[in-house]
Short mmCIF file of C-alpha atoms in Angstrom, two decimals:
data_model
loop_
_atom_site.label_atom_id
_atom_site.label_comp_id
_atom_site.label_asym_id
_atom_site.label_seq_id
_atom_site.Cartn_x
_atom_site.Cartn_y
_atom_site.Cartn_z
CA MET A 1 6.76 -1.22 3.50
CA HIS A 2 3.11 -0.17 3.46
CA ASP A 3 0.07 -2.11 2.31
CA ASP A 4 -0.93 -1.57 -1.30
CA LEU A 5 -4.56 -0.70 -0.58
CA VAL A 6 -5.41 -0.03 -4.23
CA ARG A 7 -3.53 -3.10 -5.54
CA ARG A 8 -1.82 -0.95 -8.21
CA ASP A 9 -5.19 -0.19 -9.82
CA PHE A 10 -5.03 3.56 -10.31
CA THR A 11 -8.49 3.92 -11.83
CA ALA A 12 -11.74 5.16 -10.32
CA ASP A 13 -15.42 4.79 -11.24
CA GLY A 14 -16.30 8.29 -10.06
CA PRO A 15 -15.08 11.36 -8.18
CA ASN A 16 -13.56 10.99 -4.71
CA ARG A 17 -13.13 7.21 -5.01
CA LEU A 18 -9.33 7.35 -5.11
CA TRP A 19 -6.94 10.19 -4.38
CA LEU A 20 -3.20 10.20 -5.00
CA ALA A 21 -0.75 12.34 -3.07
CA ASP A 22 2.75 13.56 -3.77
CA ILE A 23 5.24 15.69 -1.86
CA THR A 24 7.83 17.70 -3.77
CA GLU A 25 10.77 19.71 -2.47
CA HIS A 26 11.60 23.05 -4.07
CA ARG A 27 14.80 24.95 -3.36
CA THR A 28 14.41 28.70 -3.13
CA GLY A 29 16.74 31.58 -2.34
CA GLU A 30 15.37 31.50 1.21
CA GLY A 31 15.61 27.73 1.76
CA LYS A 32 13.54 24.69 0.99
CA LEU A 33 9.80 24.73 0.38
CA TYR A 34 7.62 21.61 0.39
CA LEU A 35 4.39 21.13 -1.54
CA CYS A 36 1.95 18.30 -0.90
CA ALA A 37 -0.72 17.93 -3.59
CA ILE A 38 -3.77 15.65 -3.53
CA LYS A 39 -5.14 14.52 -6.90
CA ASP A 40 -8.49 12.90 -7.66
CA VAL A 41 -7.85 9.96 -10.01
CA TRP A 42 -11.24 10.15 -11.73
CA SER A 43 -11.12 13.85 -12.66
CA ASN A 44 -7.31 14.00 -12.89
CA ARG A 45 -7.49 17.33 -11.00
CA THR A 46 -5.69 18.60 -7.92
CA VAL A 47 -8.32 18.68 -5.17
CA GLY A 48 -6.16 19.88 -2.30
CA TYR A 49 -2.68 21.07 -1.42
CA SER A 50 -0.49 22.40 1.35
CA ILE A 51 2.81 24.32 1.34
CA ASP A 52 5.25 24.47 4.25
CA SER A 53 8.91 25.18 4.96
CA ARG A 54 9.25 21.80 6.73
CA MET A 55 8.29 18.29 5.65
CA LYS A 56 6.33 17.23 8.71
CA SER A 57 3.16 15.16 8.91
CA ARG A 58 1.14 18.40 9.15
CA LEU A 59 2.02 19.05 5.48
CA ALA A 60 0.07 15.96 4.37
CA VAL A 61 -2.66 16.38 6.98
CA ASN A 62 -3.26 20.00 5.94
CA ALA A 63 -3.40 18.97 2.27
CA LEU A 64 -6.02 16.35 3.13
CA HIS A 65 -8.05 18.85 5.16
CA ASN A 66 -7.84 21.26 2.23
CA ALA A 67 -9.06 18.58 -0.19
CA VAL A 68 -11.93 17.57 2.09
CA ALA A 69 -12.98 21.21 2.53
CA ARG A 70 -12.92 21.78 -1.23
CA ARG A 71 -14.92 18.59 -1.87
CA ALA A 72 -17.36 19.04 1.04
CA GLY A 73 -20.68 17.30 0.60
CA ASN A 74 -19.30 14.49 -1.55
CA GLY A 75 -18.75 10.95 -0.27
CA LEU A 76 -15.03 10.73 0.44
CA SER A 77 -12.72 7.78 1.01
CA GLN A 78 -8.97 8.36 1.28
CA SER A 79 -5.98 6.23 2.11
CA ILE A 80 -2.57 7.41 3.26
CA SER A 81 0.56 5.47 2.40
CA SER A 82 4.08 6.83 2.07
CA PRO A 83 7.29 6.33 4.05
CA ALA A 84 7.56 10.07 4.67
CA TRP A 85 4.02 10.18 6.06
CA SER A 86 4.12 7.46 8.70
CA THR A 87 2.44 9.72 11.27
CA ALA A 88 -0.09 11.13 8.79
CA SER A 89 -2.21 8.00 9.15
CA SER A 90 -3.61 9.66 12.28
CA TRP A 91 -5.64 11.95 10.02
CA ARG A 92 -9.25 12.35 11.08
CA PRO A 93 -11.99 14.40 9.42
CA ARG A 94 -12.62 17.76 11.06
CA ARG A 95 -15.87 18.49 12.85
CA GLY A 96 -18.81 18.44 10.45
CA ALA A 97 -17.16 15.84 8.25
CA GLU A 98 -17.95 12.77 10.35
CA SER A 99 -19.38 10.82 7.40
CA GLN A 100 -16.00 10.75 5.66
CA THR A 101 -13.63 7.84 6.20
CA CYS A 102 -9.89 7.41 5.97
CA GLU A 103 -8.95 4.18 4.19
CA GLY A 104 -5.67 5.33 2.58
CA VAL A 105 -4.08 7.41 -0.32
CA ARG A 106 -1.27 6.09 -2.51
CA HIS A 107 1.55 8.55 -3.01
CA GLY A 108 2.95 9.78 -6.31
CA PHE A 109 1.30 11.00 -9.51
#
């Protein structure tokens, strides 16, 4: 069980205040494909994503890096929480993004 950092309040006062994440599995003729999408609660838009043939922590980490890169220059605060992502909590902003913090992201849209 993970801490409920947003206390089930899935609302935001502005952009980049709360992001949600979800991982879906898609079966293809060549095997499974996994998609991790990051959604900004305030705008209700997908702000980052990652696709991979394996559901490893890098799937979530890459989606977060993609979201941060697409939202560069904005104050960001994320939180990671999902049983499948237990190692993704090691996420750190890439160089040049030191002002961003990692507080958590609730999974599921």
